[in-house]
Amino acid sequence: MMHKKLISLSIIVIVVVICMAGIDYSARLIPISLAAVDASPSLYVPSQVPASALSSVIVPVTFSANGNNISSVVFSIDYDQTWLTIDPTDANSDGTPDAVTLFYPAGFTGSCMLRPLETDGELDCVVFDISIPLNALPSGTLAQIQFQTGNPGVVIDAAVNFSTTSAPASFGNTEGQSVPGTTQNGSVRITPSTPTVTGTRTNTPTATRTATATSSRTPTITATLPRDKFFFFPLLRHEPSPTVTMTPTSSRTPTATVTPTRSLTPTQTSTRTTTLTPTQSLTPTHTRTPTITLTKTPIPCSNLIKNGGFENNGDWEFPVTQFTAGYSTEFARTGLRSARTGILNLSQNILSFSSTRQLITIPAGAASVKLSFYYYPMTGESPLLPLIFYPKHLTFTYAQNLYDTQYVVITDANNNYLDTIFANRSNSRTWTYHVIDLKSYAGRSIKVEFGTYNNGTDGVTSMHVDDVIVEYCP
């Protein structure tokens, strides 16, 4: 859109000049310089893209070459996380969220990485040519981002800006040189949902006449004898019951006479009596058997890295590149040596990856796996320039025309890229300690790779590494 505006402005100026030919307006005219038109490459996000609350909206990112032969574009989008979100789902595992679509011609490639932990919400994207000679990227829509909106309750403009924490965008031309460019921020205008008033029928109770039962007095029936009638009741004579009187009668009672009787007294006979004496038996006593409790002896943590101080010539791989990494005695945190990645001397500046890596196997079921190391960074490039990152479907050799970066990546056993776990561009020139969680790789064989990328222009960048440990705790 910006490109069209610039063309329209140029046409208007030319038409005005032609119409004024032959007429002397020198006293009134203000000189207009066509050179004032910005000829830098640019990225543009429209403002106030309309959207309803609790819905989705697509926001385009438009690229304008403005006459420049641009072969690579790197940009970061910071969006208002309060009212805008991006679905991180990546169903095809290409490294870019499905909610983001990139547009580029054949021979180019690209990827976007969502960083939801950024406080302002950040989406890092890169599009570049993957082969030499480098081709120019045409102007047009470079990306479309699908946002999910919140419900603010009032009309608001949610920011969709280019990054303010780093360079908002960078452009590289077909000669491999960095080209300054411009960006224009945008926004999404969110209109809150209007509540729908729905008539609800209310049942009104109707008074219904109800018959109430009233207690009636029960009549008392009184018997009345007619005066002209006679009723005869029989008279019964009550005879008293006789009284019984008991009179004692004297009777003769016989007297008992005791007559002695002679009894035979038996002779005492000795009788042998057998007495059974019970024999005492031993009764077993129940003894409680103690329970044996097995106490598991904790297995101590171990270090999966060999030669983490780089004191010996072994265990580490140094891939052969345009500027191969190696052992160094110039900087060492402990011992006599460290690993040097990157380039130290400006006179040797060249586009190259420079790294060292080691294969480790992390057992399954780990309680914790921590990578720790010390690094000594140096760079001659600005720390404000964007950092490179690698799309998952690309190899390192495809990253060209990007800025120098100190990094740590994880690859599989066959050197296929898995993830970037550390990216930096620092010139602190001090030993700095860093720890990274590797528990997600438990049960796998991976390579931990330390490296530095130099783009061959501007300053040189390096990183020394020492005292590397991968602590595995079962």
GROMACS .gro file of C-alpha atoms in nm, residues 17-468:
model
  452
   17VAL     CA    1   0.474   2.017  -1.344
   18ILE     CA    2   0.342   1.950  -1.698
   19CYS     CA    3   0.031   2.162  -1.642
   20MET     CA    4   0.240   2.449  -1.521
   21ALA     CA    5   0.469   2.450  -1.823
   22GLY     CA    6   0.493   2.794  -1.987
   23ILE     CA    7   0.337   2.981  -1.696
   24ASP     CA    8   0.548   3.190  -1.463
   25TYR     CA    9   0.452   3.095  -1.110
   26SER     CA   10   0.804   3.130  -0.977
   27ALA     CA   11   0.696   3.388  -0.725
   28ARG     CA   12   0.435   3.158  -0.573
   29LEU     CA   13   0.564   2.805  -0.622
   30ILE     CA   14   0.736   2.610  -0.347
   31PRO     CA   15   0.996   2.372  -0.497
   32ILE     CA   16   0.901   2.002  -0.463
   33SER     CA   17   1.187   1.755  -0.462
   34LEU     CA   18   1.120   1.399  -0.578
   35ALA     CA   19   1.429   1.294  -0.385
   36ALA     CA   20   1.229   1.339  -0.066
   37VAL     CA   21   1.038   1.019  -0.140
   38ASP     CA   22   1.163   0.734   0.082
   39ALA     CA   23   1.329   0.473  -0.141
   40SER     CA   24   1.411   0.231   0.140
   41PRO     CA   25   1.252  -0.114   0.161
   42SER     CA   26   0.963  -0.121   0.405
   43LEU     CA   27   0.720  -0.337   0.599
   44TYR     CA   28   0.369  -0.215   0.668
   45VAL     CA   29   0.085  -0.325   0.899
   46PRO     CA   30  -0.251  -0.149   0.843
   47SER     CA   31  -0.414   0.045   1.124
   48GLN     CA   32  -0.757  -0.017   1.273
   49VAL     CA   33  -0.827  -0.346   1.100
   50PRO     CA   34  -1.193  -0.403   1.198
   51ALA     CA   35  -1.277  -0.700   1.419
   52SER     CA   36  -1.554  -0.810   1.649
   53ALA     CA   37  -1.492  -0.917   2.006
   54LEU     CA   38  -1.439  -1.289   2.066
   55SER     CA   39  -1.373  -1.359   1.699
   56SER     CA   40  -1.079  -1.401   1.459
   57VAL     CA   41  -0.923  -1.140   1.234
   58ILE     CA   42  -0.650  -1.160   0.968
   59VAL     CA   43  -0.385  -0.888   0.967
   60PRO     CA   44  -0.152  -0.861   0.664
   61VAL     CA   45   0.215  -0.764   0.667
   62THR     CA   46   0.303  -0.594   0.338
   63PHE     CA   47   0.655  -0.571   0.193
   64SER     CA   48   0.763  -0.295  -0.047
   65ALA     CA   49   1.104  -0.322  -0.214
   66ASN     CA   50   1.086   0.040  -0.341
   67GLY     CA   51   1.336  -0.033  -0.616
   68ASN     CA   52   1.577  -0.234  -0.399
   69ASN     CA   53   1.683  -0.591  -0.477
   70ILE     CA   54   1.601  -0.750  -0.141
   71SER     CA   55   1.669  -1.122  -0.094
   72SER     CA   56   1.608  -1.157   0.282
   73VAL     CA   57   1.369  -0.999   0.532
   74VAL     CA   58   1.373  -1.053   0.909
   75PHE     CA   59   1.108  -0.894   1.131
   76SER     CA   60   0.947  -0.923   1.475
   77ILE     CA   61   0.584  -0.842   1.554
   78ASP     CA   62   0.489  -0.729   1.905
   79TYR     CA   63   0.114  -0.744   1.962
   80ASP     CA   64  -0.116  -0.652   2.251
   81GLN     CA   65  -0.153  -0.980   2.440
   82THR     CA   66  -0.433  -0.838   2.652
   83TRP     CA   67  -0.678  -0.847   2.362
   84LEU     CA   68  -0.498  -1.042   2.089
   85THR     CA   69  -0.371  -1.400   2.085
   86ILE     CA   70  -0.219  -1.633   1.826
   87ASP     CA   71  -0.302  -2.003   1.825
   88PRO     CA   72   0.037  -2.182   1.859
   89THR     CA   73  -0.086  -2.505   1.694
   90ASP     CA   74   0.161  -2.634   1.433
   91ALA     CA   75  -0.018  -2.936   1.284
   92ASN     CA   76   0.230  -2.989   0.998
   93SER     CA   77   0.538  -2.941   1.221
   94ASP     CA   78   0.699  -2.694   0.982
   95GLY     CA   79   0.805  -2.462   1.264
   96THR     CA   80   0.543  -2.196   1.185
   97PRO     CA   81   0.209  -2.171   1.369
   98ASP     CA   82  -0.083  -2.263   1.145
   99ALA     CA   83  -0.234  -1.922   1.223
  100VAL     CA   84   0.051  -1.755   1.029
  101THR     CA   85   0.084  -1.776   0.649
  102LEU     CA   86   0.396  -1.662   0.464
  103PHE     CA   87   0.398  -1.570   0.093
  104TYR     CA   88   0.717  -1.600  -0.113
  105PRO     CA   89   0.816  -1.721  -0.462
  106ALA     CA   90   0.983  -2.048  -0.558
  107GLY     CA   91   1.345  -2.067  -0.442
  108PHE     CA   92   1.269  -1.880  -0.120
  109THR     CA   93   1.181  -2.019   0.218
  110GLY     CA   94   1.066  -1.879   0.550
  111SER     CA   95   0.942  -1.947   0.898
  112CYS     CA   96   0.786  -1.773   1.198
  113MET     CA   97   0.850  -1.856   1.563
  114LEU     CA   98   0.598  -1.764   1.830
  115ARG     CA   99   0.740  -1.651   2.164
  116PRO     CA  100   0.432  -1.634   2.392
  117LEU     CA  101   0.641  -1.574   2.706
  118GLU     CA  102   0.739  -1.229   2.582
  119THR     CA  103   0.556  -0.971   2.793
  120ASP     CA  104   0.427  -0.787   2.487
  121GLY     CA  105   0.370  -1.091   2.265
  122GLU     CA  106   0.625  -1.155   1.995
  123LEU     CA  107   0.627  -1.330   1.658
  124ASP     CA  108   0.971  -1.361   1.489
  125CYS     CA  109   0.969  -1.421   1.113
  126VAL     CA  110   1.228  -1.462   0.838
  127VAL     CA  111   1.200  -1.499   0.459
  128PHE     CA  112   1.509  -1.545   0.240
  129ASP     CA  113   1.649  -1.702  -0.076
  130ILE     CA  114   1.810  -2.040  -0.015
  131SER     CA  115   2.053  -2.054  -0.305
  132ILE     CA  116   2.322  -1.848  -0.473
  133PRO     CA  117   2.295  -1.633  -0.684
  134LEU     CA  118   2.040  -1.462  -0.465
  135ASN     CA  119   1.713  -1.347  -0.621
  136ALA     CA  120   1.504  -1.044  -0.534
  137LEU     CA  121   1.186  -1.076  -0.331
  138PRO     CA  122   0.886  -0.913  -0.504
  139SER     CA  123   0.672  -0.651  -0.331
  140GLY     CA  124   0.336  -0.759  -0.194
  141THR     CA  125   0.179  -0.933   0.103
  142LEU     CA  126   0.459  -1.110   0.287
  143ALA     CA  127   0.257  -1.259   0.572
  144GLN     CA  128  -0.094  -1.293   0.709
  145ILE     CA  129  -0.145  -1.332   1.084
  146GLN     CA  130  -0.470  -1.465   1.225
  147PHE     CA  131  -0.543  -1.322   1.569
  148GLN     CA  132  -0.812  -1.424   1.817
  149THR     CA  133  -0.972  -1.121   1.983
  150GLY     CA  134  -1.084  -1.070   2.339
  151ASN     CA  135  -1.385  -0.875   2.463
  152PRO     CA  136  -1.269  -0.538   2.605
  153GLY     CA  137  -1.621  -0.409   2.667
  154VAL     CA  138  -1.546  -0.086   2.477
  155VAL     CA  139  -1.405  -0.006   2.135
  156ILE     CA  140  -1.024  -0.021   2.149
  157ASP     CA  141  -0.729  -0.029   1.910
  158ALA     CA  142  -0.508  -0.326   1.999
  159ALA     CA  143  -0.151  -0.264   1.885
  160VAL     CA  144   0.017  -0.477   1.619
  161ASN     CA  145   0.362  -0.320   1.614
  162PHE     CA  146   0.707  -0.406   1.496
  163SER     CA  147   0.945  -0.487   1.780
  164THR     CA  148   1.077  -0.210   1.999
  165THR     CA  149   1.308  -0.431   2.206
  166SER     CA  150   1.527  -0.509   1.904
  167ALA     CA  151   1.561  -0.379   1.551
  168PRO     CA  152   1.203  -0.385   1.412
  169ALA     CA  153   1.314  -0.535   1.080
  170SER     CA  154   1.625  -0.599   0.874
  171PHE     CA  155   1.672  -0.631   0.500
  172GLY     CA  156   1.953  -0.794   0.301
  173ASN     CA  157   2.011  -0.736  -0.069
  174THR     CA  158   2.116  -0.976  -0.343
  175GLU     CA  159   2.480  -0.875  -0.289
  176GLY     CA  160   2.474  -1.002   0.069
  177GLN     CA  161   2.477  -0.654   0.220
  178SER     CA  162   2.251  -0.512   0.488
  179VAL     CA  163   2.010  -0.244   0.364
  180PRO     CA  164   1.840   0.007   0.596
  181GLY     CA  165   1.461   0.005   0.582
  182THR     CA  166   1.149   0.133   0.750
  183THR     CA  167   0.843  -0.011   0.923
  184GLN     CA  168   0.492   0.118   0.992
  185ASN     CA  169   0.296  -0.010   1.290
  186GLY     CA  170  -0.070  -0.106   1.280
  187SER     CA  171  -0.358  -0.207   1.501
  188VAL     CA  172  -0.682  -0.403   1.526
  189ARG     CA  173  -0.997  -0.210   1.616
  190ILE     CA  174  -1.203  -0.438   1.837
  191THR     CA  175  -1.574  -0.365   1.870
  192PRO     CA  176  -1.733  -0.525   2.177
  193SER     CA  177  -2.016  -0.769   2.135
  194THR     CA  178  -2.364  -0.614   2.170
  195PRO     CA  179  -2.585  -0.817   2.402
  196THR     CA  180  -2.906  -0.943   2.238
  197VAL     CA  181  -3.226  -0.863   2.432
  198THR     CA  182  -3.454  -1.163   2.424
  199GLY     CA  183  -3.819  -1.132   2.545
  200THR     CA  184  -3.895  -1.387   2.811
  201ARG     CA  185  -4.259  -1.474   2.880
  202THR     CA  186  -4.341  -1.451   3.247
  203ASN     CA  187  -4.636  -1.648   3.378
  204THR     CA  188  -4.857  -1.419   3.593
  205PRO     CA  189  -5.056  -1.608   3.853
  206THR     CA  190  -5.437  -1.569   3.815
  207ALA     CA  191  -5.656  -1.555   4.123
  208THR     CA  192  -5.890  -1.856   4.123
  209ARG     CA  193  -6.198  -1.867   4.341
  210THR     CA  194  -6.171  -2.165   4.570
  211ALA     CA  195  -6.461  -2.303   4.767
  212THR     CA  196  -6.367  -2.328   5.131
  213ALA     CA  197  -6.535  -2.599   5.338
  214THR     CA  198  -6.706  -2.452   5.644
  215SER     CA  199  -6.747  -2.665   5.951
  216SER     CA  200  -7.122  -2.728   6.017
  217ARG     CA  201  -7.258  -2.788   6.363
  218THR     CA  202  -7.371  -3.146   6.406
  219PRO     CA  203  -7.728  -3.162   6.539
  220THR     CA  204  -7.784  -3.339   6.871
  221ILE     CA  205  -8.054  -3.601   6.871
  222THR     CA  206  -8.271  -3.589   7.189
  223ALA     CA  207  -8.502  -3.877   7.269
  224THR     CA  208  -8.848  -3.759   7.372
  225LEU     CA  209  -9.107  -4.000   7.510
  226PRO     CA  210  -9.453  -3.951   7.383
  227ARG     CA  211  -9.696  -3.868   7.658
  228ASP     CA  212  -9.966  -4.107   7.542
  229LYS     CA  213  -9.750  -4.415   7.552
  230PHE     CA  214  -9.652  -4.637   7.852
  231PHE     CA  215  -9.333  -4.832   7.877
  232PHE     CA  216  -9.298  -5.111   8.135
  233PHE     CA  217  -8.960  -5.202   8.277
  234PRO     CA  218  -8.947  -5.536   8.467
  235LEU     CA  219  -8.864  -5.512   8.837
  236LEU     CA  220  -8.604  -5.764   8.937
  237ARG     CA  221  -8.573  -5.875   9.299
  238HIS     CA  222  -8.218  -5.885   9.424
  239GLU     CA  223  -8.157  -6.173   9.664
  240PRO     CA  224  -7.849  -6.141   9.894
  241SER     CA  225  -7.575  -6.408   9.865
  242PRO     CA  226  -7.545  -6.654  10.162
  243THR     CA  227  -7.245  -6.622  10.397
  244VAL     CA  228  -7.033  -6.934  10.444
  245THR     CA  229  -6.914  -6.996  10.806
  246MET     CA  230  -6.639  -7.253  10.873
  247THR     CA  231  -6.675  -7.443  11.207
  248PRO     CA  232  -6.370  -7.647  11.323
  249THR     CA  233  -6.431  -8.017  11.413
  250SER     CA  234  -6.217  -8.205  11.667
  251SER     CA  235  -6.046  -8.519  11.517
  252ARG     CA  236  -5.820  -8.785  11.662
  253THR     CA  237  -5.456  -8.780  11.556
  254PRO     CA  238  -5.250  -9.102  11.585
  255THR     CA  239  -4.912  -9.091  11.766
  256ALA     CA  240  -4.609  -9.232  11.585
  257THR     CA  241  -4.409  -9.500  11.777
  258VAL     CA  242  -4.033  -9.545  11.703
  259THR     CA  243  -3.927  -9.909  11.678
  260PRO     CA  244  -3.545  -9.971  11.659
  261THR     CA  245  -3.435 -10.178  11.362
  262ARG     CA  246  -3.109 -10.376  11.352
  263SER     CA  247  -2.889 -10.282  11.054
  264LEU     CA  248  -2.598 -10.474  10.906
  265THR     CA  249  -2.285 -10.265  10.890
  266PRO     CA  250  -2.073 -10.356  10.590
  267THR     CA  251  -1.705 -10.434  10.633
  268GLN     CA  252  -1.475 -10.170  10.489
  269THR     CA  253  -1.290 -10.305  10.186
  270SER     CA  254  -0.977 -10.141  10.055
  271THR     CA  255  -1.040 -10.032   9.699
  272ARG     CA  256  -0.754  -9.928   9.477
  273THR     CA  257  -0.836  -9.608   9.299
  274THR     CA  258  -0.646  -9.506   8.988
  275THR     CA  259  -0.600  -9.134   8.963
  276LEU     CA  260  -0.515  -8.989   8.623
  277THR     CA  261  -0.266  -8.710   8.651
  278PRO     CA  262  -0.254  -8.488   8.342
  279THR     CA  263   0.084  -8.448   8.182
  280GLN     CA  264   0.190  -8.089   8.127
  281SER     CA  265   0.222  -8.010   7.757
  282LEU     CA  266   0.430  -7.736   7.609
  283THR     CA  267   0.210  -7.472   7.450
  284PRO     CA  268   0.381  -7.288   7.161
  285THR     CA  269   0.412  -6.916   7.213
  286HIS     CA  270   0.337  -6.692   6.908
  287THR     CA  271   0.635  -6.472   6.835
  288ARG     CA  272   0.581  -6.164   6.611
  289THR     CA  273   0.809  -6.166   6.310
  290PRO     CA  274   0.960  -5.824   6.240
  291THR     CA  275   0.875  -5.667   5.901
  292ILE     CA  276   1.176  -5.591   5.685
  293THR     CA  277   1.144  -5.252   5.514
  294LEU     CA  278   1.362  -5.202   5.210
  295THR     CA  279   1.495  -4.850   5.185
  296LYS     CA  280   1.588  -4.750   4.833
  297THR     CA  281   1.929  -4.595   4.822
  298PRO     CA  282   1.905  -4.281   4.610
  299ILE     CA  283   2.107  -4.300   4.291
  300PRO     CA  284   2.333  -3.998   4.271
  301CYS     CA  285   2.311  -3.758   3.978
  302SER     CA  286   2.567  -3.797   3.702
  303ASN     CA  287   2.725  -3.585   3.431
  304LEU     CA  288   2.649  -3.701   3.077
  305ILE     CA  289   2.910  -3.472   2.917
  306LYS     CA  290   3.263  -3.593   2.870
  307ASN     CA  291   3.561  -3.357   2.872
  308GLY     CA  292   3.340  -3.060   2.960
  309GLY     CA  293   3.646  -2.848   3.034
  310PHE     CA  294   3.800  -2.913   2.689
  311GLU     CA  295   4.131  -3.006   2.850
  312ASN     CA  296   4.172  -3.316   2.630
  313ASN     CA  297   4.158  -3.365   2.255
  314GLY     CA  298   3.853  -3.586   2.238
  315ASP     CA  299   3.479  -3.635   2.284
  316TRP     CA  300   3.388  -3.315   2.099
  317GLU     CA  301   3.319  -3.279   1.726
  318PHE     CA  302   3.435  -2.969   1.538
  319PRO     CA  303   3.245  -2.960   1.205
  320VAL     CA  304   3.459  -2.837   0.916
  321THR     CA  305   3.316  -2.504   0.792
  322GLN     CA  306   3.446  -2.187   0.630
  323PHE     CA  307   3.592  -2.098   0.972
  324THR     CA  308   3.614  -2.411   1.186
  325ALA     CA  309   3.594  -2.385   1.565
  326GLY     CA  310   3.867  -2.531   1.787
  327TYR     CA  311   4.034  -2.555   2.128
  328SER     CA  312   4.166  -2.230   2.273
  329THR     CA  313   4.427  -2.138   2.533
  330GLU     CA  314   4.361  -1.766   2.496
  331PHE     CA  315   4.055  -1.774   2.725
  332ALA     CA  316   3.981  -2.035   2.991
  333ARG     CA  317   3.760  -2.016   3.296
  334THR     CA  318   3.916  -2.318   3.467
  335GLY     CA  319   4.211  -2.528   3.361
  336LEU     CA  320   4.415  -2.428   3.060
  337ARG     CA  321   4.171  -2.449   2.770
  338SER     CA  322   3.821  -2.375   2.644
  339ALA     CA  323   3.638  -2.415   2.314
  340ARG     CA  324   3.647  -2.122   2.070
  341THR     CA  325   3.359  -2.069   1.826
  342GLY     CA  326   3.341  -1.783   1.577
  343ILE     CA  327   3.599  -1.535   1.453
  344LEU     CA  328   3.833  -1.319   1.662
  345ASN     CA  329   4.014  -1.108   1.401
  346LEU     CA  330   3.829  -0.864   1.175
  347SER     CA  331   4.072  -0.938   0.890
  348GLN     CA  332   3.942  -1.296   0.882
  349ASN     CA  333   3.574  -1.201   0.861
  350ILE     CA  334   3.383  -1.446   0.642
  351LEU     CA  335   3.031  -1.590   0.621
  352SER     CA  336   3.057  -1.905   0.827
  353PHE     CA  337   2.914  -2.118   1.103
  354SER     CA  338   3.170  -2.221   1.364
  355SER     CA  339   3.067  -2.478   1.624
  356THR     CA  340   3.148  -2.775   1.846
  357ARG     CA  341   2.909  -3.050   1.955
  358GLN     CA  342   2.885  -3.371   2.156
  359LEU     CA  343   2.647  -3.667   2.133
  360ILE     CA  344   2.476  -3.769   2.459
  361THR     CA  345   2.202  -4.019   2.545
  362ILE     CA  346   1.955  -3.914   2.814
  363PRO     CA  347   1.789  -4.212   2.987
  364ALA     CA  348   1.410  -4.219   3.002
  365GLY     CA  349   1.228  -4.140   3.326
  366ALA     CA  350   1.464  -3.865   3.434
  367ALA     CA  351   1.368  -3.656   3.735
  368SER     CA  352   1.572  -3.367   3.599
  369VAL     CA  353   1.822  -3.297   3.321
  370LYS     CA  354   2.007  -2.966   3.332
  371LEU     CA  355   2.261  -2.827   3.085
  372SER     CA  356   2.494  -2.572   3.242
  373PHE     CA  357   2.792  -2.392   3.092
  374TYR     CA  358   3.001  -2.076   3.104
  375TYR     CA  359   3.044  -1.861   2.794
  376TYR     CA  360   3.271  -1.568   2.709
  377PRO     CA  361   3.110  -1.359   2.429
  378MET     CA  362   3.267  -1.095   2.204
  379THR     CA  363   3.121  -0.910   1.906
  380GLY     CA  364   3.181  -0.606   1.689
  381GLU     CA  365   2.816  -0.588   1.576
  382SER     CA  366   2.534  -0.403   1.746
  383PRO     CA  367   2.345  -0.608   2.008
  384LEU     CA  368   2.023  -0.438   1.890
  385LEU     CA  369   2.019  -0.618   1.556
  386PRO     CA  370   1.788  -0.921   1.526
  387LEU     CA  371   1.915  -1.265   1.619
  388ILE     CA  372   1.895  -1.554   1.376
  389PHE     CA  373   1.695  -1.866   1.443
  390TYR     CA  374   1.654  -2.176   1.236
  391PRO     CA  375   1.331  -2.304   1.082
  392LYS     CA  376   1.296  -2.670   1.173
  393HIS     CA  377   1.291  -2.790   0.814
  394LEU     CA  378   1.615  -2.616   0.717
  395THR     CA  379   1.982  -2.687   0.772
  396PHE     CA  380   2.223  -2.428   0.905
  397THR     CA  381   2.381  -2.365   0.565
  398TYR     CA  382   2.063  -2.196   0.441
  399ALA     CA  383   2.087  -1.910   0.690
  400GLN     CA  384   2.250  -1.631   0.494
  401ASN     CA  385   2.261  -1.253   0.504
  402LEU     CA  386   2.151  -1.250   0.869
  403TYR     CA  387   2.331  -1.090   1.158
  404ASP     CA  388   2.601  -1.249   1.372
  405THR     CA  389   2.472  -1.471   1.653
  406GLN     CA  390   2.614  -1.672   1.944
  407TYR     CA  391   2.395  -1.978   1.991
  408VAL     CA  392   2.334  -2.321   2.143
  409VAL     CA  393   2.119  -2.565   1.946
  410ILE     CA  394   1.996  -2.922   1.986
  411THR     CA  395   2.017  -3.167   1.696
  412ASP     CA  396   1.939  -3.535   1.666
  413ALA     CA  397   2.210  -3.798   1.635
  414ASN     CA  398   2.221  -3.736   1.257
  415ASN     CA  399   2.276  -3.360   1.297
  416ASN     CA  400   1.919  -3.267   1.202
  417TYR     CA  401   1.813  -2.945   1.372
  418LEU     CA  402   1.562  -2.977   1.660
  419ASP     CA  403   1.565  -2.651   1.856
  420THR     CA  404   1.754  -2.334   1.944
  421ILE     CA  405   1.786  -2.320   2.322
  422PHE     CA  406   2.013  -2.015   2.345
  423ALA     CA  407   2.071  -1.719   2.112
  424ASN     CA  408   2.269  -1.409   2.197
  425ARG     CA  409   2.487  -1.131   2.064
  426SER     CA  410   2.692  -0.991   2.348
  427ASN     CA  411   3.022  -0.814   2.390
  428SER     CA  412   3.039  -0.846   2.770
  429ARG     CA  413   3.384  -1.014   2.755
  430THR     CA  414   3.319  -1.184   3.090
  431TRP     CA  415   3.253  -1.546   3.185
  432THR     CA  416   2.876  -1.583   3.225
  433TYR     CA  417   2.694  -1.884   3.372
  434HIS     CA  418   2.383  -2.022   3.202
  435VAL     CA  419   2.147  -2.317   3.275
  436ILE     CA  420   1.895  -2.479   3.037
  437ASP     CA  421   1.641  -2.755   3.109
  438LEU     CA  422   1.677  -3.061   2.882
  439LYS     CA  423   1.424  -3.289   3.053
  440SER     CA  424   1.202  -3.287   2.742
  441TYR     CA  425   1.474  -3.487   2.562
  442ALA     CA  426   1.476  -3.774   2.814
  443GLY     CA  427   1.484  -4.111   2.640
  444ARG     CA  428   1.660  -3.973   2.331
  445SER     CA  429   2.008  -3.940   2.186
  446ILE     CA  430   2.083  -3.579   2.099
  447LYS     CA  431   2.375  -3.351   2.024
  448VAL     CA  432   2.439  -3.034   2.221
  449GLU     CA  433   2.601  -2.782   1.987
  450PHE     CA  434   2.768  -2.452   2.082
  451GLY     CA  435   2.840  -2.214   1.797
  452THR     CA  436   2.874  -1.869   1.649
  453TYR     CA  437   2.745  -1.746   1.313
  454ASN     CA  438   2.925  -1.466   1.125
  455ASN     CA  439   2.761  -1.310   0.819
  456GLY     CA  440   3.093  -1.189   0.673
  457THR     CA  441   3.010  -0.818   0.697
  458ASP     CA  442   3.053  -0.545   0.957
  459GLY     CA  443   3.218  -0.674   1.277
  460VAL     CA  444   3.319  -1.025   1.383
  461THR     CA  445   3.162  -1.232   1.660
  462SER     CA  446   3.290  -1.518   1.877
  463MET     CA  447   3.200  -1.719   2.186
  464HIS     CA  448   3.430  -1.924   2.408
  465VAL     CA  449   3.270  -2.205   2.611
  466ASP     CA  450   3.401  -2.382   2.924
  467ASP     CA  451   3.290  -2.613   3.209
  468VAL     CA  452   3.000  -2.775   3.024
   0.00000   0.00000   0.00000
